[in-house]
Short mmCIF file of C-alpha atoms and ligand atoms in Angstrom, two decimals:
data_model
loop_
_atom_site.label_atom_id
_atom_site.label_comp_id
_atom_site.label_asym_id
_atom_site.label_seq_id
_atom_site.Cartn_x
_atom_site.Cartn_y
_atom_site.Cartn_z
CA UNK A 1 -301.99 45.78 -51.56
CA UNK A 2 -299.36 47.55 -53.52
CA UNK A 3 -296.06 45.70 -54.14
CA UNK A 4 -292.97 47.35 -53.69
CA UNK A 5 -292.27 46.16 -57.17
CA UNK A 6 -295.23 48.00 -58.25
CA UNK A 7 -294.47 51.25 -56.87
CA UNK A 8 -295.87 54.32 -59.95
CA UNK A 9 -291.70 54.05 -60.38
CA UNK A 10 -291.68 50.64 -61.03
CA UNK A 11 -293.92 50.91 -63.43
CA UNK A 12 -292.59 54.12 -65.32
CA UNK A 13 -289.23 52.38 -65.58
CA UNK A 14 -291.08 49.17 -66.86
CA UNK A 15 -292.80 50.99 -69.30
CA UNK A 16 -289.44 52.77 -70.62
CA UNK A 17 -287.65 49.58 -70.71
CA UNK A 18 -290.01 48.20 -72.97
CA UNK A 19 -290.21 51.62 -75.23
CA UNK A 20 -286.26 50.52 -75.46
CA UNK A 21 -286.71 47.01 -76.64
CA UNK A 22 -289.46 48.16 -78.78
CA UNK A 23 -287.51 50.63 -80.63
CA UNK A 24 -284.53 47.83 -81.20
CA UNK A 25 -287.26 46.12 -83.21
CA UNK A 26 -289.23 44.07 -81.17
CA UNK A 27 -293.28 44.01 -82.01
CA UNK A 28 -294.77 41.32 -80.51
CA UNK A 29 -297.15 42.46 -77.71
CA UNK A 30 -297.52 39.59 -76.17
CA UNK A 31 -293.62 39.32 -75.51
CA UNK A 32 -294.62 43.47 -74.43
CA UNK A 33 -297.26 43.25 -72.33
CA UNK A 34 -295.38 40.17 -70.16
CA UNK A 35 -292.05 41.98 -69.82
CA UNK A 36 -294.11 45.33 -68.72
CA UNK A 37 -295.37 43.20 -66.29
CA UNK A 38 -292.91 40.89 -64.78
CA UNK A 39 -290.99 42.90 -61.78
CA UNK A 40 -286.98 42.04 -62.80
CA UNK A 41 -285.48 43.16 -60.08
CA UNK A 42 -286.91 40.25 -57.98
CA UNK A 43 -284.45 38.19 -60.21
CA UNK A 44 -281.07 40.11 -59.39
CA UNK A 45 -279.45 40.38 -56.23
CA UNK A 46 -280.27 43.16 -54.00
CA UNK A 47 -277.06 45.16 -54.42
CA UNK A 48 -278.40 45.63 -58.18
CA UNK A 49 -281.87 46.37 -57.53
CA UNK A 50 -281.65 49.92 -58.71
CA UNK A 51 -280.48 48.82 -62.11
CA UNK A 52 -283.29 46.45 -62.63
CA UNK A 53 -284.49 48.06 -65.96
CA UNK A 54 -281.40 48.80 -67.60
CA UNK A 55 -280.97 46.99 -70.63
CA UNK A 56 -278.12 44.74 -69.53
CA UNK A 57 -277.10 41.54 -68.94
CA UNK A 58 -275.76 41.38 -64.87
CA UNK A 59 -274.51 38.76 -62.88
CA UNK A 60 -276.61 36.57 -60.52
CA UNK A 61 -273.62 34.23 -58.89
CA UNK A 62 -271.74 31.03 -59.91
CA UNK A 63 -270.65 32.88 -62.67
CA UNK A 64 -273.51 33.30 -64.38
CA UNK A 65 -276.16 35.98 -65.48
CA UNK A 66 -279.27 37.17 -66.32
CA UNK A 67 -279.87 37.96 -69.60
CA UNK A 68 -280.60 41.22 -71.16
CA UNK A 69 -284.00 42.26 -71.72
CA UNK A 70 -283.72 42.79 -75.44
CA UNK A 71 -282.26 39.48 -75.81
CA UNK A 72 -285.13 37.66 -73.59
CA UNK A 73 -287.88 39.65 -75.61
CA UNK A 74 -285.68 38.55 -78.84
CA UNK A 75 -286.17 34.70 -77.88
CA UNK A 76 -289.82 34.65 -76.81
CA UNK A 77 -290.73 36.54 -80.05
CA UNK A 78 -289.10 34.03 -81.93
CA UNK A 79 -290.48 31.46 -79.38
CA UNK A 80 -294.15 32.53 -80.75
CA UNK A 81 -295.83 31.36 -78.01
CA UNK A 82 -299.80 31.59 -77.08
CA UNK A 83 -301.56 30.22 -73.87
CA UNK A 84 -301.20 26.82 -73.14
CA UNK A 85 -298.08 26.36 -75.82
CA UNK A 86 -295.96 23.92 -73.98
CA UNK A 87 -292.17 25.04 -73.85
CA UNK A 88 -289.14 23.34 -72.47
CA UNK A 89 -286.27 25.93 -71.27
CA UNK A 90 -282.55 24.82 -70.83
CA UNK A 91 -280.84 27.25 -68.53
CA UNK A 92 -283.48 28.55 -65.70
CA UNK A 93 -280.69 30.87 -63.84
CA UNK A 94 -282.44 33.83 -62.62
CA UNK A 95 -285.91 32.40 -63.77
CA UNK A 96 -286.30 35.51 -65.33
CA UNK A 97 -286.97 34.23 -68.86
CA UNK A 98 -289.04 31.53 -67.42
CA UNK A 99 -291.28 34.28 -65.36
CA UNK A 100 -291.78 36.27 -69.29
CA UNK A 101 -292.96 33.00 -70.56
CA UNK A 102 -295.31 31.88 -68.06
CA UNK A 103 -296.86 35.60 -67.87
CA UNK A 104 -297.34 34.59 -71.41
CA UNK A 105 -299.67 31.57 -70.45
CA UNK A 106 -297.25 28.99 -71.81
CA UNK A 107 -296.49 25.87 -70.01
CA UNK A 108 -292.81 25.70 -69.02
CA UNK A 109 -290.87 22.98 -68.17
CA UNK A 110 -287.09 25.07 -67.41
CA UNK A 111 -283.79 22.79 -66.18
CA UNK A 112 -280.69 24.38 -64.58
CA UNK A 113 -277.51 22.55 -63.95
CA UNK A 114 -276.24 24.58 -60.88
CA UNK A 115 -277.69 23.31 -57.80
CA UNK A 116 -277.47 26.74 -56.36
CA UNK A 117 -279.32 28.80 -58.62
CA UNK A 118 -281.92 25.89 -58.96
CA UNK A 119 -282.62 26.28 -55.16
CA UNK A 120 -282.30 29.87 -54.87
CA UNK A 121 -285.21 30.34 -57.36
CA UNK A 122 -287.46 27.38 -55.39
CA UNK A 123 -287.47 30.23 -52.79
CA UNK A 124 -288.71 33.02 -54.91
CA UNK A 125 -292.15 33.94 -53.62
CA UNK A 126 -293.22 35.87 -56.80
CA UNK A 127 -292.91 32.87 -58.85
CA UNK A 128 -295.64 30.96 -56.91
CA UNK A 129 -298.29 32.61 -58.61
CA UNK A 130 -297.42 30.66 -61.71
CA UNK A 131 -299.05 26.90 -61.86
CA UNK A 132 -297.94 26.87 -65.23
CA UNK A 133 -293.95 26.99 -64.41
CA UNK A 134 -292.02 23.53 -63.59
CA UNK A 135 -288.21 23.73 -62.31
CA UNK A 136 -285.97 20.85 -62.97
CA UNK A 137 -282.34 20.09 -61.62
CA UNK A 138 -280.71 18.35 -64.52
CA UNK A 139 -278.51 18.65 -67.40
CA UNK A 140 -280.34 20.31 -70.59
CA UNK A 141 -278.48 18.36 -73.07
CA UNK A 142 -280.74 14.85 -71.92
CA UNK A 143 -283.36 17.72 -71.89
CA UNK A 144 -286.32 16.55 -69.91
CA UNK A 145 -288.19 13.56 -71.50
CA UNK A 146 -290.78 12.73 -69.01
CA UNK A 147 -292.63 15.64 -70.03
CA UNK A 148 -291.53 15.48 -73.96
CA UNK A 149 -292.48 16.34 -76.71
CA UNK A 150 -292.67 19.77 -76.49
CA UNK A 151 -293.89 22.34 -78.77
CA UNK A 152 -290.71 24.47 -77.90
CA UNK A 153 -287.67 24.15 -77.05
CA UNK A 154 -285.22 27.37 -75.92
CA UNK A 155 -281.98 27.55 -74.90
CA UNK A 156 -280.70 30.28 -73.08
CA UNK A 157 -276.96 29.18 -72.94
CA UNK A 158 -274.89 28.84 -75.60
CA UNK A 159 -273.92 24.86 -76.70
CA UNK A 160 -271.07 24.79 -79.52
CA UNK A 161 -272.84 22.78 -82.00
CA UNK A 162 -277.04 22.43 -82.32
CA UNK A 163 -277.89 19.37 -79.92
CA UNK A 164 -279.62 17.55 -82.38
CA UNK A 165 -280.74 14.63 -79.60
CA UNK A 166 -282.98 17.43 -78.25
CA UNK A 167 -284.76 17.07 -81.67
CA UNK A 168 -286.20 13.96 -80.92
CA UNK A 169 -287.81 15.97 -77.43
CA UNK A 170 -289.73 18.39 -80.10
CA UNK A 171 -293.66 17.37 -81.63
CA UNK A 172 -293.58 17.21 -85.28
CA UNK A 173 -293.60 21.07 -86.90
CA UNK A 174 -292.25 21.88 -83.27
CA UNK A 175 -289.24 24.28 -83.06
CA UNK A 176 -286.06 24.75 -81.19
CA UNK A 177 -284.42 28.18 -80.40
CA UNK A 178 -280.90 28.92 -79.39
CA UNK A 179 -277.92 30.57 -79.44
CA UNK A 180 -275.17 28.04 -81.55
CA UNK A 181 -271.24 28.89 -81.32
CA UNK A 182 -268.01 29.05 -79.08
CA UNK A 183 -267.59 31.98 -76.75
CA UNK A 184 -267.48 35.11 -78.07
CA UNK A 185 -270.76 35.39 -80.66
CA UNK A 186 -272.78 33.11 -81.37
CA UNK A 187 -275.40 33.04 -84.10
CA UNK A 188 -279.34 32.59 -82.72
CA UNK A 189 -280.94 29.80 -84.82
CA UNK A 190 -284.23 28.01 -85.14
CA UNK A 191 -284.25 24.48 -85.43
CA UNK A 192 -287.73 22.92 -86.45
CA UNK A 193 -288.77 19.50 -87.01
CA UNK A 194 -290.15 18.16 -90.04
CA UNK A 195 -291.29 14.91 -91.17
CA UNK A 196 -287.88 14.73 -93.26
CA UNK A 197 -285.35 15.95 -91.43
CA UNK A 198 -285.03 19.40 -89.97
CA UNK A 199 -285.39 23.24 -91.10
CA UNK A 200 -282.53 25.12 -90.04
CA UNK A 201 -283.01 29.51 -89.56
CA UNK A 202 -280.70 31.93 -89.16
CA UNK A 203 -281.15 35.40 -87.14
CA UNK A 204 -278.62 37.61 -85.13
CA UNK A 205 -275.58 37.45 -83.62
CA UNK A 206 -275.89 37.39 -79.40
CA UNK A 207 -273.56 36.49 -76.47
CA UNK A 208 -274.33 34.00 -74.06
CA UNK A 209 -272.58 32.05 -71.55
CA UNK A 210 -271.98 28.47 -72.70
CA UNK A 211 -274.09 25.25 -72.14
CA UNK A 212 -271.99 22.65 -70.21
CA UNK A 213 -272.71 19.29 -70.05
CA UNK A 214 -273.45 17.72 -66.79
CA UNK A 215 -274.80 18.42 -63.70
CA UNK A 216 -273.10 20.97 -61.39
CA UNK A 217 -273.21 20.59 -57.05
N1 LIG B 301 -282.73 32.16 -68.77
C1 LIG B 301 -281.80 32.72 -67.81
C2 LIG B 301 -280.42 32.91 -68.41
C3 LIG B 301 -279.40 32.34 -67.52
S1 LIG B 301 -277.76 32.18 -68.17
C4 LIG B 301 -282.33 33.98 -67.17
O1 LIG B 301 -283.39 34.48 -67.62
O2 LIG B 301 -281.75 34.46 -66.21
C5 LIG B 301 -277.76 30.48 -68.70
C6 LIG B 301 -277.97 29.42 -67.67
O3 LIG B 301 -277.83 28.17 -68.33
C7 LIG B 301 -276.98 29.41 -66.51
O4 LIG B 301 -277.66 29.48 -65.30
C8 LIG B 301 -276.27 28.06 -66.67
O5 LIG B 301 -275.92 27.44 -65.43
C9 LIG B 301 -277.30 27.24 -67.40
N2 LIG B 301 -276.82 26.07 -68.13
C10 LIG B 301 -275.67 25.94 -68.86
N3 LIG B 301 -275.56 24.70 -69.37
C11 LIG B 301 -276.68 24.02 -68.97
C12 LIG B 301 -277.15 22.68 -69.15
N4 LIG B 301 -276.45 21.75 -69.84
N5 LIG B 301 -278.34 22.34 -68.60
C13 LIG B 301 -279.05 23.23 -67.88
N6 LIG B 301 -278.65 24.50 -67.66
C14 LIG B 301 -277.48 24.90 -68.19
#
């Protein structure tokens, strides 16, 4: 049967959104192929259905969004993830970036902090399809060591300073990416672990909304 989110239209404006991201640099076709396929609009309210595929950042409640395409292709490219890589998210909110990622074949393991988007996306029908996709209530900053270590670790909220605890969370060679700075801009880094300390990596400059520290009813 044909999903309404797979309507010819769907897939035109799919296909355009990812001509878009490709153009603003992006090359990996794995991080492609997943974002051609995953439907966004199941991930934004219904009110902003329509604008699904514009390249945009839009709200999703409690004062929080879903990030912009470019920005969620940005992340997993850096993320270089294959089938099976096993990736820890901080910051589910719309699931969105969580959805890319397990198109993608990787294991994720994604914690939110606000009770309310955690259960709105445990009744998200689309995202039963994917064994390979574990939701956590929690607070990223203890990230999630009952699963640890991880191969990845991304962070799709912006702390003020790299968590280096999270560190300790990563296998050796593993690497962390995120968005480091107050609000405003904040500089996208990659974090990896070596035997001797850590390699830090600069890239560009994003916006995200901040990571806060504790859990949130
Ligand atoms: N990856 C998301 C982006 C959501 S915005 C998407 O694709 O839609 C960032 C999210 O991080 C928000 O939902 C916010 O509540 C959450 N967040 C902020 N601080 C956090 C923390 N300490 N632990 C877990 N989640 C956190």
């Amino acid at each position: 049967m044909e999903e309404y989110y797979d309507r010819p239209k769907d897939i035109v404006r799919r296909n355009s959104l990812v001509a878009g991201i490709r153009r603003k640099g992006i090359d990996d076709e794995r991080v492609l192929a997943a974002i051609s396929k995953v439907p966004r609009q199941l991930f934004m309210p219904e009110e902003l259905h329509d604008k699904a595929y514009v390249d945009r950042a839009f709200p999703i409640g409690e004062g929080q969004t879903i990030s912009q395409p470019y920005t969620v292709a940005y992340q997993s490219e850096l993320l270089d993830v294959d089938p099976g890589t096993k990736v820890m998210e901080i910051g589910t909110g719309s699931a969105y970036q969580a959805a890319v990622l397990a198109e993608m074949g990787a294991e994720i393991y994604t914690i939110e902090r606000q009770k309310k988007l955690y259960e709105k996306v445990q009744e998200l029908a689309y995202l039963k399809r994917y064994e390979n996709l574990h939701f956590c209530y929690g607070d990223g900053f203890l990230g999630w060591p009952d699963h640890a270590p991880y191969d990845r670790i991304l962070i799709t909220a912006a702390p003020p300073e790299i968590p280096f605890s999270l560190v300790n969370q990563l296998s050796m060679r593993g690497f962390m990416v995120l968005p480091v700075g107050k609000a405003g801009f904040q500089r996208m880094m990659r974090i990896t672990r070596q035997a001797d300390g850590v390699l830090k990596e600069e890239f560009d400059l994003f916006s995200f909304v901040p990571m806060l520290p504790g859990k949130h009813q």
